[in-house]
PDB file of C-alpha atoms in Angstrom:
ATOM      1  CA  UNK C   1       0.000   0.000   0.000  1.00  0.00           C
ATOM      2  CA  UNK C   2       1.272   3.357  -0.744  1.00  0.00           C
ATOM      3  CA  UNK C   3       0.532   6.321   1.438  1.00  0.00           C
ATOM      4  CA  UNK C   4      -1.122   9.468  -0.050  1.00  0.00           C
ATOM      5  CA  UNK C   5       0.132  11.255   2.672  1.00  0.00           C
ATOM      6  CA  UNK C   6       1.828  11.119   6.493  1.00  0.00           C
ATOM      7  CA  UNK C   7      -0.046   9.611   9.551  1.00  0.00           C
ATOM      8  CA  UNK C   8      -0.629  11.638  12.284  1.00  0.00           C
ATOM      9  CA  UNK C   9       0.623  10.988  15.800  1.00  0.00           C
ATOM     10  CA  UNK C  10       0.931  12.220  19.209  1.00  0.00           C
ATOM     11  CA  UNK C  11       4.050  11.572  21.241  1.00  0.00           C
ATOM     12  CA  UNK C  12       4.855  11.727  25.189  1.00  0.00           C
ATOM     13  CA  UNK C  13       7.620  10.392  26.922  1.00  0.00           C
ATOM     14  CA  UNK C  14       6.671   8.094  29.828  1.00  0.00           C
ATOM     15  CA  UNK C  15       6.506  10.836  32.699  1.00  0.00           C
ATOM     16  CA  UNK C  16       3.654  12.040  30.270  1.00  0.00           C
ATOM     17  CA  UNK C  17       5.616  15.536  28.682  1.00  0.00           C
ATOM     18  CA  UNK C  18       4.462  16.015  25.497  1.00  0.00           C
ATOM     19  CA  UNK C  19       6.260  17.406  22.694  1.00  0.00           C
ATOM     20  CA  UNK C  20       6.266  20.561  21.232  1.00  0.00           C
ATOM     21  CA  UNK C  21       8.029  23.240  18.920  1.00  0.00           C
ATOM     22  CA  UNK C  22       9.722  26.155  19.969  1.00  0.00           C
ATOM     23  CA  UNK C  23      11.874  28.865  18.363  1.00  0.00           C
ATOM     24  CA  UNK C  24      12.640  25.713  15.859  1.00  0.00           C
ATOM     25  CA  UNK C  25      14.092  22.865  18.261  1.00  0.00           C
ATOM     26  CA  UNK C  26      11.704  20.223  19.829  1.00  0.00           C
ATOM     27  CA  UNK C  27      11.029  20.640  23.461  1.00  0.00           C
ATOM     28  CA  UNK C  28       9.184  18.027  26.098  1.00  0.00           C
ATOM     29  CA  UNK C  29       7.096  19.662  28.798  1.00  0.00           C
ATOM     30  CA  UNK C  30       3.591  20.254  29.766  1.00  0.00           C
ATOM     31  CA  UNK C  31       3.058  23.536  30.870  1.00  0.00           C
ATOM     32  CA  UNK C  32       4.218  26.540  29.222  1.00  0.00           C
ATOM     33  CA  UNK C  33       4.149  30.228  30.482  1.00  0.00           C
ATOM     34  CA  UNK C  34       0.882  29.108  32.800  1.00  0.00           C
ATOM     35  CA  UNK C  35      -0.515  26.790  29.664  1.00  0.00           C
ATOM     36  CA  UNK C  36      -1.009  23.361  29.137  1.00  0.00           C
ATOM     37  CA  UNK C  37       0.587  22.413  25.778  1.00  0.00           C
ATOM     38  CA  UNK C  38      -1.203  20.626  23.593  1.00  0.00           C
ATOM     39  CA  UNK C  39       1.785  19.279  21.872  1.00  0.00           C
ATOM     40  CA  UNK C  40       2.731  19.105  18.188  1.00  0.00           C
ATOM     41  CA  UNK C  41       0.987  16.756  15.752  1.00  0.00           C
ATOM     42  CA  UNK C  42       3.983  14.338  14.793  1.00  0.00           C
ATOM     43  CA  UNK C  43       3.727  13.233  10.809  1.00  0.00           C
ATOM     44  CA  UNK C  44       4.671   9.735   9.955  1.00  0.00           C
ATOM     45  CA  UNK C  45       5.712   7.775   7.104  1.00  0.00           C
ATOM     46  CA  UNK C  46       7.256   4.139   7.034  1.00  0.00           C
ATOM     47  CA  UNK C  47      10.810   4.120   5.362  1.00  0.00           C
ATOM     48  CA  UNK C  48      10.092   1.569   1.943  1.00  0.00           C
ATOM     49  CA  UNK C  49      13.729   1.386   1.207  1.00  0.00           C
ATOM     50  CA  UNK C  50      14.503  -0.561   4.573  1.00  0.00           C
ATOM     51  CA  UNK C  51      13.280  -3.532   6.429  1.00  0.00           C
ATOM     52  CA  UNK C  52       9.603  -3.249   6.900  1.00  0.00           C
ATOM     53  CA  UNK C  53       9.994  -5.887   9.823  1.00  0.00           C
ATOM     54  CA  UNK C  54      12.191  -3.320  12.170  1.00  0.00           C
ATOM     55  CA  UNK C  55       9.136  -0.835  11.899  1.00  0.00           C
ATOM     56  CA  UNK C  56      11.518   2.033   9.935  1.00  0.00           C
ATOM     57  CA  UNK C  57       9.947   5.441  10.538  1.00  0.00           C
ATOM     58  CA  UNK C  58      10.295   8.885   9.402  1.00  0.00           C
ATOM     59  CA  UNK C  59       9.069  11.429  11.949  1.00  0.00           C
ATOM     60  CA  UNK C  60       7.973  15.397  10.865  1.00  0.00           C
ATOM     61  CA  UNK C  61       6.515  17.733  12.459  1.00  0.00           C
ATOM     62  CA  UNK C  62       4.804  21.420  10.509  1.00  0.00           C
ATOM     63  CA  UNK C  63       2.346  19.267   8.910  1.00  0.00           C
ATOM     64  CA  UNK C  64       5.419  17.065   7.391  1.00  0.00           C
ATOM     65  CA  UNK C  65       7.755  20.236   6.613  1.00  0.00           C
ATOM     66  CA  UNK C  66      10.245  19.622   8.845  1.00  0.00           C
ATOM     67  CA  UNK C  67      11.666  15.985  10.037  1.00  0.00           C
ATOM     68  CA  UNK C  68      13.651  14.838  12.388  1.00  0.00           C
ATOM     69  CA  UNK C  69      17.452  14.300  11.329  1.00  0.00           C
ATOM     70  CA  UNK C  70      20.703  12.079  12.811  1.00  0.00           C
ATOM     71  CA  UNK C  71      22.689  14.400  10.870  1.00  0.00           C
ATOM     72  CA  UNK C  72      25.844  12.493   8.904  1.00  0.00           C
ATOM     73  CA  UNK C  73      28.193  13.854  11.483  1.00  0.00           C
ATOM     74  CA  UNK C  74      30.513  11.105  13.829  1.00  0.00           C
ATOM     75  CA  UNK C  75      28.563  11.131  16.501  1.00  0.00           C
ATOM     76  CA  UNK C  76      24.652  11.951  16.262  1.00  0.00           C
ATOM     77  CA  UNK C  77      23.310  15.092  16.615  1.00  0.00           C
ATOM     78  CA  UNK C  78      19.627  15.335  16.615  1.00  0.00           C
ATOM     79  CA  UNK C  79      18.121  18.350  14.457  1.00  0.00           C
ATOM     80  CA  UNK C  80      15.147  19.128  12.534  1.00  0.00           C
ATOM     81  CA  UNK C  81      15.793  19.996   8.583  1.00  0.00           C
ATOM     82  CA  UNK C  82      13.491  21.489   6.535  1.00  0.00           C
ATOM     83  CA  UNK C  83      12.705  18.250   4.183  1.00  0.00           C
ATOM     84  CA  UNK C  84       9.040  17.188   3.195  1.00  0.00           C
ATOM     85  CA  UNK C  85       8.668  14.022   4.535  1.00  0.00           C
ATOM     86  CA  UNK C  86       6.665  13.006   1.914  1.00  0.00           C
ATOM     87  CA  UNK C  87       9.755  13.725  -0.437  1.00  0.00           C
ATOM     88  CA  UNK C  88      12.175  11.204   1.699  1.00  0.00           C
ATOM     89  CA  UNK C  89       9.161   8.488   1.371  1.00  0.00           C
ATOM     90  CA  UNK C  90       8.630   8.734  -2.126  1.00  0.00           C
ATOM     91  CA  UNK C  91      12.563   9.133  -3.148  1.00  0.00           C
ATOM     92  CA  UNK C  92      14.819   6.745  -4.271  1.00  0.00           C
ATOM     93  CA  UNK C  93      17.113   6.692  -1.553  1.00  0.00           C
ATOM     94  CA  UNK C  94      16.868   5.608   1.866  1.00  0.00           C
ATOM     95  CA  UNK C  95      17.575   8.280   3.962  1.00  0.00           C
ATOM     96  CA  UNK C  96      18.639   6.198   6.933  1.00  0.00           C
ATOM     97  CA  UNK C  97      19.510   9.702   8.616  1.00  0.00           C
ATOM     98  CA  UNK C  98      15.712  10.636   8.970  1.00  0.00           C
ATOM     99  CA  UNK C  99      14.766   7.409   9.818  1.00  0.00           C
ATOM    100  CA  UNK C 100      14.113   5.125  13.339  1.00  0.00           C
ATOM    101  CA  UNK C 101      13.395   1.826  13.945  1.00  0.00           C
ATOM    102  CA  UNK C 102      10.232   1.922  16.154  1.00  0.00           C
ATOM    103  CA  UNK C 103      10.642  -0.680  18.924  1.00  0.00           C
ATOM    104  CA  UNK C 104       7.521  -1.652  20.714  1.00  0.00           C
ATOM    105  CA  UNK C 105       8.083  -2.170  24.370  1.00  0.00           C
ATOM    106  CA  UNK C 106       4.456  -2.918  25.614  1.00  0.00           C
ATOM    107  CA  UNK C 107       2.333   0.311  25.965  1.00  0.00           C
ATOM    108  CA  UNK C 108       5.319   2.613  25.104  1.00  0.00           C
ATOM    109  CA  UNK C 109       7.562   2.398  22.087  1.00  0.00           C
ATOM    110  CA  UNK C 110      11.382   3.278  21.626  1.00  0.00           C
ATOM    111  CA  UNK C 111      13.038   4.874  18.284  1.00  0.00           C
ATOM    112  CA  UNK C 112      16.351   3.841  17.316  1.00  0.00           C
ATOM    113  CA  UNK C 113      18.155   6.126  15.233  1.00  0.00           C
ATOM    114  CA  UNK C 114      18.886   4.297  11.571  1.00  0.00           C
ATOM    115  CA  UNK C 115      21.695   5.433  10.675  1.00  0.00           C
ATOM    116  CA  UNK C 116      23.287   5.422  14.198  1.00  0.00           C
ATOM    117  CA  UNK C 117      22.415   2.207  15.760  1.00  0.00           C
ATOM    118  CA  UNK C 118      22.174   2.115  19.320  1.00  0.00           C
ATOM    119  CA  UNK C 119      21.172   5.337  19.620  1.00  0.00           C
ATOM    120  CA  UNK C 120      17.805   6.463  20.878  1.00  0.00           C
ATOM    121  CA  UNK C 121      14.730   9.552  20.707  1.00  0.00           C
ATOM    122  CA  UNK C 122      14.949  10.519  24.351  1.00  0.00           C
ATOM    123  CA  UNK C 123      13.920  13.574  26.753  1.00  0.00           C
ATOM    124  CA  UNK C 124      15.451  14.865  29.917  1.00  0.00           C
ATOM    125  CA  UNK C 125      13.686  14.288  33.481  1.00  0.00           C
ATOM    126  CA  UNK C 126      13.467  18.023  33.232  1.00  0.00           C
ATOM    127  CA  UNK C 127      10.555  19.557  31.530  1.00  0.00           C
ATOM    128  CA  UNK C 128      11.158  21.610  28.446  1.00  0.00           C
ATOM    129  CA  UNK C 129      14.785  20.408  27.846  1.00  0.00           C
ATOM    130  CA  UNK C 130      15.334  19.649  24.208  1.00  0.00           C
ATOM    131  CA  UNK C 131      14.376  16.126  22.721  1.00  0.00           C
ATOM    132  CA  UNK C 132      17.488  14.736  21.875  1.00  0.00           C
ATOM    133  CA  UNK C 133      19.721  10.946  21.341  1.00  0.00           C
ATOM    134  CA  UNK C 134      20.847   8.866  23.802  1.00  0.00           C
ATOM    135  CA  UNK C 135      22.885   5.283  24.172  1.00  0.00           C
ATOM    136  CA  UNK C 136      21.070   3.151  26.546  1.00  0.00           C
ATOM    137  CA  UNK C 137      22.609   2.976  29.864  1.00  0.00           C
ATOM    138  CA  UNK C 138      22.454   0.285  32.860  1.00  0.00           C
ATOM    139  CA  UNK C 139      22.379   3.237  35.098  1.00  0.00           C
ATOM    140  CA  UNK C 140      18.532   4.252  35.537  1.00  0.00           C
ATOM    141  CA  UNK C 141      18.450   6.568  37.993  1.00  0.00           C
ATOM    142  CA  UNK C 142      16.106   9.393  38.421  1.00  0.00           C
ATOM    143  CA  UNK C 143      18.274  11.854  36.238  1.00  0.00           C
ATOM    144  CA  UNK C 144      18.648   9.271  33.269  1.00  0.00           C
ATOM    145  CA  UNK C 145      17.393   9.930  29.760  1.00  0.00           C
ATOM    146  CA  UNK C 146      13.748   9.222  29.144  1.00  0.00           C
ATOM    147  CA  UNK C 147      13.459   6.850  26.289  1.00  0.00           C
ATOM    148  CA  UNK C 148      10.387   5.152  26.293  1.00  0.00           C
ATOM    149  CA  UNK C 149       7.432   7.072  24.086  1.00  0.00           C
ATOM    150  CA  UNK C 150       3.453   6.854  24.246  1.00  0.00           C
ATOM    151  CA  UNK C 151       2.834   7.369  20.828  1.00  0.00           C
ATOM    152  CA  UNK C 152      -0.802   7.298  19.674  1.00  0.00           C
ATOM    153  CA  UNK C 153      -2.475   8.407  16.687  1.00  0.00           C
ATOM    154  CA  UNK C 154      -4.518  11.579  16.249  1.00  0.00           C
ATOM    155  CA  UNK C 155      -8.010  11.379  16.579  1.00  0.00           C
TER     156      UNK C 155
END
């Protein structure tokens, strides 16, 4: 089946802060200036070029405008570029930089970058800290990473 256009999808990490855009960089919190954020409408297309089995995503926000990049860089850096998403699913390349694996873990899901294996979507304890990559540690305390997503689609 081909897609006409991108899904739409809500995200929250598991302490329930929802994401949302501001001044250009993806934030996770709840309230802002005395306001409950709604949070931003998340677009989503499956990757064709890669296994369909490992659940390859590419995630937008902007109504698809923007998506969510790895960069090419040595190490990761999370960033938004301004791509359609609907571009990098109907292209001819794979674009394993946009892309993450979506890894169902019971009621949440986790997003492993593509390109950058072993590194995940994650969020700060702290509200309205940028979303950003993580490796997974063995250390969980109360200041580790947030990894684990709710992500539902829009009603």
């Amino acid at each position: 089946m081909v897609l006409s256009g991108a899904l739409c999808f809500r995200m929250k990490d598991s302490a329930l802060k929802v994401l949302y855009l501001h001044e250009n960089q993806l934030l996770a919190g709840g309230l802002h200036a005395g306001k409950i954020i709604k949070g931003e409408e998340i677009s989503v297309v499956p990757n064709r070029w890669l296994d369909a089995r490992l659940s390859p995503v590419i995630l937008g926000i902007q109504g698809g405008s923007k998506c969510l990049s790895c960069g090419t860089e040595q190490e990761p850096t999370l960033k938004l570029e301004p791509v359609n998403i609907m571009e990098l699913y109907f292209g001819a390349k794979e674009s394993k930089n946009f892309t993450f694996y979506r890894r169902d873990m019971g009621l949440t899901s986790r997003f492993e970058s593509a390109a950058y294996p072993g590194w995940f979507l994650c969020t700060m304890p702290e509200a309205d800290q940028p979303v950003q990559l993580t490796q997974l540690q063995e250390d969980t305390g109360s200041d580790a990473p947030i990894t684990d997503f709710y992500f539902q689609q829009c009603d």
